[in-house]
């Protein structure tokens, strides 16, 4: 059905339409076909991973992230997605490693610092989380999650629950 890079874009659009119209199997077919044509297309890879996550299939989403990372290890967006999946799976130590890697790869990505802060927060390292949230807020002053968590942690510290 599709044979060039323009068609990859069309397949991604078709997949998104199927997804929006609650036809996840058809969406997956379109995204997978786009990946067959262009295995390094980040959009196709992110689409299929997000589809799997929306269906609650984090294991398949993680596998798809890892498959793409083997092909294109410098793709920050897929690395971030992997960190988020690991966090969703409550694997905060592995998520932390991924977010630390992304922070080194691209230190101006607020979402990497925020993801790292979230892993530290969920692991009980509140002081470490505060440091990472502060970096995230400096990079993106509109980051609601980081501001919210910072306020919450400051309140805990004020009442003596930690620190």
PDB file of C-alpha atoms in Angstrom:
ATOM      1  CA  UNK A   1       0.000   0.000   0.000  1.00  0.00           C
ATOM      2  CA  UNK A   2       2.629   2.665   0.672  1.00  0.00           C
ATOM      3  CA  UNK A   3       6.100   2.900  -0.769  1.00  0.00           C
ATOM      4  CA  UNK A   4       7.697   6.268   0.055  1.00  0.00           C
ATOM      5  CA  UNK A   5       8.267   8.700   2.930  1.00  0.00           C
ATOM      6  CA  UNK A   6       5.201  10.758   1.995  1.00  0.00           C
ATOM      7  CA  UNK A   7       3.165   7.571   2.302  1.00  0.00           C
ATOM      8  CA  UNK A   8       4.635   6.972   5.772  1.00  0.00           C
ATOM      9  CA  UNK A   9       3.119  10.292   6.823  1.00  0.00           C
ATOM     10  CA  UNK A  10      -0.201   9.292   5.273  1.00  0.00           C
ATOM     11  CA  UNK A  11      -0.111   5.958   7.101  1.00  0.00           C
ATOM     12  CA  UNK A  12       0.524   7.754  10.389  1.00  0.00           C
ATOM     13  CA  UNK A  13      -2.454  10.014   9.707  1.00  0.00           C
ATOM     14  CA  UNK A  14      -4.621   7.001   8.847  1.00  0.00           C
ATOM     15  CA  UNK A  15      -3.478   5.303  12.055  1.00  0.00           C
ATOM     16  CA  UNK A  16      -4.355   8.387  14.081  1.00  0.00           C
ATOM     17  CA  UNK A  17      -7.810   8.549  12.474  1.00  0.00           C
ATOM     18  CA  UNK A  18      -8.435   4.889  13.303  1.00  0.00           C
ATOM     19  CA  UNK A  19      -7.226   5.468  16.852  1.00  0.00           C
ATOM     20  CA  UNK A  20      -9.478   8.499  17.268  1.00  0.00           C
ATOM     21  CA  UNK A  21     -12.423   6.469  15.916  1.00  0.00           C
ATOM     22  CA  UNK A  22     -11.797   3.708  18.481  1.00  0.00           C
ATOM     23  CA  UNK A  23     -10.328   1.215  16.022  1.00  0.00           C
ATOM     24  CA  UNK A  24      -7.028   0.393  17.726  1.00  0.00           C
ATOM     25  CA  UNK A  25      -6.332  -2.753  15.665  1.00  0.00           C
ATOM     26  CA  UNK A  26      -6.618  -0.792  12.430  1.00  0.00           C
ATOM     27  CA  UNK A  27      -4.485   1.988  13.917  1.00  0.00           C
ATOM     28  CA  UNK A  28      -1.803  -0.519  14.889  1.00  0.00           C
ATOM     29  CA  UNK A  29      -1.801  -1.988  11.368  1.00  0.00           C
ATOM     30  CA  UNK A  30      -1.269   1.464   9.838  1.00  0.00           C
ATOM     31  CA  UNK A  31       1.510   2.369  12.298  1.00  0.00           C
ATOM     32  CA  UNK A  32       3.249  -0.991  11.839  1.00  0.00           C
ATOM     33  CA  UNK A  33       3.089  -0.630   8.052  1.00  0.00           C
ATOM     34  CA  UNK A  34       4.658   2.830   8.358  1.00  0.00           C
ATOM     35  CA  UNK A  35       7.428   1.307  10.489  1.00  0.00           C
ATOM     36  CA  UNK A  36       8.025  -1.419   7.880  1.00  0.00           C
ATOM     37  CA  UNK A  37       8.544   1.267   5.247  1.00  0.00           C
ATOM     38  CA  UNK A  38      10.705   3.518   7.424  1.00  0.00           C
ATOM     39  CA  UNK A  39      12.039   1.745  10.522  1.00  0.00           C
ATOM     40  CA  UNK A  40      13.706   4.960  11.744  1.00  0.00           C
ATOM     41  CA  UNK A  41      10.585   7.140  11.614  1.00  0.00           C
ATOM     42  CA  UNK A  42      10.238   8.465  15.153  1.00  0.00           C
ATOM     43  CA  UNK A  43       6.610   9.532  14.646  1.00  0.00           C
ATOM     44  CA  UNK A  44       5.521   6.008  13.688  1.00  0.00           C
ATOM     45  CA  UNK A  45       7.376   4.527  16.642  1.00  0.00           C
ATOM     46  CA  UNK A  46       5.943   7.026  19.125  1.00  0.00           C
ATOM     47  CA  UNK A  47       2.437   6.511  17.752  1.00  0.00           C
ATOM     48  CA  UNK A  48       2.503   2.740  18.195  1.00  0.00           C
ATOM     49  CA  UNK A  49       4.010   3.063  21.679  1.00  0.00           C
ATOM     50  CA  UNK A  50       1.356   5.586  22.755  1.00  0.00           C
ATOM     51  CA  UNK A  51      -1.363   3.361  21.281  1.00  0.00           C
ATOM     52  CA  UNK A  52      -0.098   0.375  23.280  1.00  0.00           C
ATOM     53  CA  UNK A  53       0.042   2.489  26.429  1.00  0.00           C
ATOM     54  CA  UNK A  54      -3.520   3.734  25.870  1.00  0.00           C
ATOM     55  CA  UNK A  55      -4.628   0.108  25.624  1.00  0.00           C
ATOM     56  CA  UNK A  56      -2.894  -0.651  28.927  1.00  0.00           C
ATOM     57  CA  UNK A  57      -0.222  -2.792  27.285  1.00  0.00           C
ATOM     58  CA  UNK A  58       2.856  -1.251  28.883  1.00  0.00           C
ATOM     59  CA  UNK A  59       4.931  -4.393  28.350  1.00  0.00           C
ATOM     60  CA  UNK A  60       4.462  -4.254  24.575  1.00  0.00           C
ATOM     61  CA  UNK A  61       4.985  -0.478  24.621  1.00  0.00           C
ATOM     62  CA  UNK A  62       8.261  -0.965  26.514  1.00  0.00           C
ATOM     63  CA  UNK A  63       9.361  -3.680  24.074  1.00  0.00           C
ATOM     64  CA  UNK A  64       8.645  -1.367  21.142  1.00  0.00           C
ATOM     65  CA  UNK A  65      10.646   1.424  22.803  1.00  0.00           C
ATOM     66  CA  UNK A  66      13.584  -0.900  23.385  1.00  0.00           C
ATOM     67  CA  UNK A  67      13.424  -2.156  19.775  1.00  0.00           C
ATOM     68  CA  UNK A  68      13.641   1.408  18.478  1.00  0.00           C
ATOM     69  CA  UNK A  69      16.340   2.445  20.943  1.00  0.00           C
ATOM     70  CA  UNK A  70      18.510  -0.389  19.588  1.00  0.00           C
ATOM     71  CA  UNK A  71      18.134   1.159  16.110  1.00  0.00           C
ATOM     72  CA  UNK A  72      18.372   4.803  17.146  1.00  0.00           C
ATOM     73  CA  UNK A  73      19.828   5.147  20.675  1.00  0.00           C
ATOM     74  CA  UNK A  74      20.066   8.936  20.466  1.00  0.00           C
ATOM     75  CA  UNK A  75      16.304   9.437  20.023  1.00  0.00           C
ATOM     76  CA  UNK A  76      15.432  11.458  23.109  1.00  0.00           C
ATOM     77  CA  UNK A  77      11.663  11.297  22.597  1.00  0.00           C
ATOM     78  CA  UNK A  78      11.594   7.500  22.676  1.00  0.00           C
ATOM     79  CA  UNK A  79      13.954   7.471  25.667  1.00  0.00           C
ATOM     80  CA  UNK A  80      11.539   9.809  27.486  1.00  0.00           C
ATOM     81  CA  UNK A  81       8.632   7.577  26.561  1.00  0.00           C
ATOM     82  CA  UNK A  82      10.533   4.582  27.957  1.00  0.00           C
ATOM     83  CA  UNK A  83      11.139   6.440  31.220  1.00  0.00           C
ATOM     84  CA  UNK A  84       7.446   7.268  31.469  1.00  0.00           C
ATOM     85  CA  UNK A  85       6.430   3.674  30.791  1.00  0.00           C
ATOM     86  CA  UNK A  86       8.801   2.402  33.460  1.00  0.00           C
ATOM     87  CA  UNK A  87       7.365   4.959  35.892  1.00  0.00           C
ATOM     88  CA  UNK A  88       3.819   3.877  35.011  1.00  0.00           C
ATOM     89  CA  UNK A  89       4.904   0.317  35.747  1.00  0.00           C
ATOM     90  CA  UNK A  90       6.211   1.500  39.169  1.00  0.00           C
ATOM     91  CA  UNK A  91       9.773   0.581  38.158  1.00  0.00           C
ATOM     92  CA  UNK A  92      11.175   3.850  39.463  1.00  0.00           C
ATOM     93  CA  UNK A  93      14.810   2.750  39.718  1.00  0.00           C
ATOM     94  CA  UNK A  94      14.949   1.831  36.018  1.00  0.00           C
ATOM     95  CA  UNK A  95      12.923   4.907  35.101  1.00  0.00           C
ATOM     96  CA  UNK A  96      15.397   7.022  37.043  1.00  0.00           C
ATOM     97  CA  UNK A  97      18.287   5.584  35.006  1.00  0.00           C
ATOM     98  CA  UNK A  98      16.546   6.412  31.743  1.00  0.00           C
ATOM     99  CA  UNK A  99      15.706   9.971  32.803  1.00  0.00           C
ATOM    100  CA  UNK A 100      19.279  10.521  34.052  1.00  0.00           C
ATOM    101  CA  UNK A 101      20.548   9.412  30.653  1.00  0.00           C
ATOM    102  CA  UNK A 102      18.200  11.820  28.871  1.00  0.00           C
ATOM    103  CA  UNK A 103      19.208  14.678  31.192  1.00  0.00           C
ATOM    104  CA  UNK A 104      22.818  14.078  30.139  1.00  0.00           C
ATOM    105  CA  UNK A 105      21.910  13.754  26.460  1.00  0.00           C
ATOM    106  CA  UNK A 106      19.796  16.901  26.360  1.00  0.00           C
ATOM    107  CA  UNK A 107      20.000  18.921  29.587  1.00  0.00           C
ATOM    108  CA  UNK A 108      17.468  21.537  28.446  1.00  0.00           C
ATOM    109  CA  UNK A 109      14.535  19.083  28.340  1.00  0.00           C
ATOM    110  CA  UNK A 110      12.409  20.056  31.336  1.00  0.00           C
ATOM    111  CA  UNK A 111      10.309  16.905  30.968  1.00  0.00           C
ATOM    112  CA  UNK A 112      13.387  14.741  31.531  1.00  0.00           C
ATOM    113  CA  UNK A 113      14.174  16.584  34.787  1.00  0.00           C
ATOM    114  CA  UNK A 114      10.523  16.362  35.792  1.00  0.00           C
ATOM    115  CA  UNK A 115      10.434  12.627  35.057  1.00  0.00           C
ATOM    116  CA  UNK A 116      13.604  12.178  37.090  1.00  0.00           C
ATOM    117  CA  UNK A 117      12.044  14.198  39.925  1.00  0.00           C
ATOM    118  CA  UNK A 118       8.928  12.018  39.769  1.00  0.00           C
ATOM    119  CA  UNK A 119      11.005   8.820  40.071  1.00  0.00           C
ATOM    120  CA  UNK A 120      12.913  10.215  43.032  1.00  0.00           C
ATOM    121  CA  UNK A 121       9.683  11.448  44.634  1.00  0.00           C
ATOM    122  CA  UNK A 122       7.985   8.064  44.250  1.00  0.00           C
ATOM    123  CA  UNK A 123      11.113   6.365  45.650  1.00  0.00           C
ATOM    124  CA  UNK A 124      10.994   8.581  48.749  1.00  0.00           C
ATOM    125  CA  UNK A 125      14.049  10.694  47.898  1.00  0.00           C
ATOM    126  CA  UNK A 126      12.259  13.981  48.504  1.00  0.00           C
ATOM    127  CA  UNK A 127      15.409  16.110  48.714  1.00  0.00           C
ATOM    128  CA  UNK A 128      16.618  14.733  45.375  1.00  0.00           C
ATOM    129  CA  UNK A 129      13.186  15.276  43.853  1.00  0.00           C
ATOM    130  CA  UNK A 130      13.160  18.926  44.964  1.00  0.00           C
ATOM    131  CA  UNK A 131      16.490  19.520  43.198  1.00  0.00           C
ATOM    132  CA  UNK A 132      15.234  17.997  39.949  1.00  0.00           C
ATOM    133  CA  UNK A 133      11.870  19.795  40.107  1.00  0.00           C
ATOM    134  CA  UNK A 134      13.707  23.092  40.624  1.00  0.00           C
ATOM    135  CA  UNK A 135      15.683  22.472  37.430  1.00  0.00           C
ATOM    136  CA  UNK A 136      12.475  21.564  35.573  1.00  0.00           C
ATOM    137  CA  UNK A 137      10.784  24.764  36.758  1.00  0.00           C
ATOM    138  CA  UNK A 138      13.757  26.889  35.696  1.00  0.00           C
ATOM    139  CA  UNK A 139      13.564  25.330  32.228  1.00  0.00           C
ATOM    140  CA  UNK A 140       9.766  25.568  32.029  1.00  0.00           C
ATOM    141  CA  UNK A 141       8.130  27.948  34.503  1.00  0.00           C
ATOM    142  CA  UNK A 142       4.693  26.661  33.398  1.00  0.00           C
ATOM    143  CA  UNK A 143       5.357  23.094  34.521  1.00  0.00           C
ATOM    144  CA  UNK A 144       2.317  22.462  36.725  1.00  0.00           C
ATOM    145  CA  UNK A 145       3.494  19.046  37.948  1.00  0.00           C
ATOM    146  CA  UNK A 146       6.872  20.339  39.119  1.00  0.00           C
ATOM    147  CA  UNK A 147       5.338  23.383  40.833  1.00  0.00           C
ATOM    148  CA  UNK A 148       2.695  21.226  42.499  1.00  0.00           C
ATOM    149  CA  UNK A 149       5.204  18.665  43.759  1.00  0.00           C
ATOM    150  CA  UNK A 150       7.579  21.404  44.954  1.00  0.00           C
ATOM    151  CA  UNK A 151       4.777  23.032  46.938  1.00  0.00           C
ATOM    152  CA  UNK A 152       3.709  19.710  48.394  1.00  0.00           C
ATOM    153  CA  UNK A 153       7.251  18.815  49.408  1.00  0.00           C
ATOM    154  CA  UNK A 154       7.816  22.243  50.939  1.00  0.00           C
ATOM    155  CA  UNK A 155       4.633  21.790  52.955  1.00  0.00           C
ATOM    156  CA  UNK A 156       5.844  18.383  54.158  1.00  0.00           C
ATOM    157  CA  UNK A 157       9.179  19.853  55.123  1.00  0.00           C
ATOM    158  CA  UNK A 158       7.467  22.720  56.966  1.00  0.00           C
ATOM    159  CA  UNK A 159       5.396  20.376  59.103  1.00  0.00           C
ATOM    160  CA  UNK A 160       8.432  18.214  59.735  1.00  0.00           C
ATOM    161  CA  UNK A 161       7.418  15.129  57.780  1.00  0.00           C
ATOM    162  CA  UNK A 162      10.837  15.000  56.134  1.00  0.00           C
ATOM    163  CA  UNK A 163      14.134  16.853  56.003  1.00  0.00           C
TER     164      UNK A 163
END
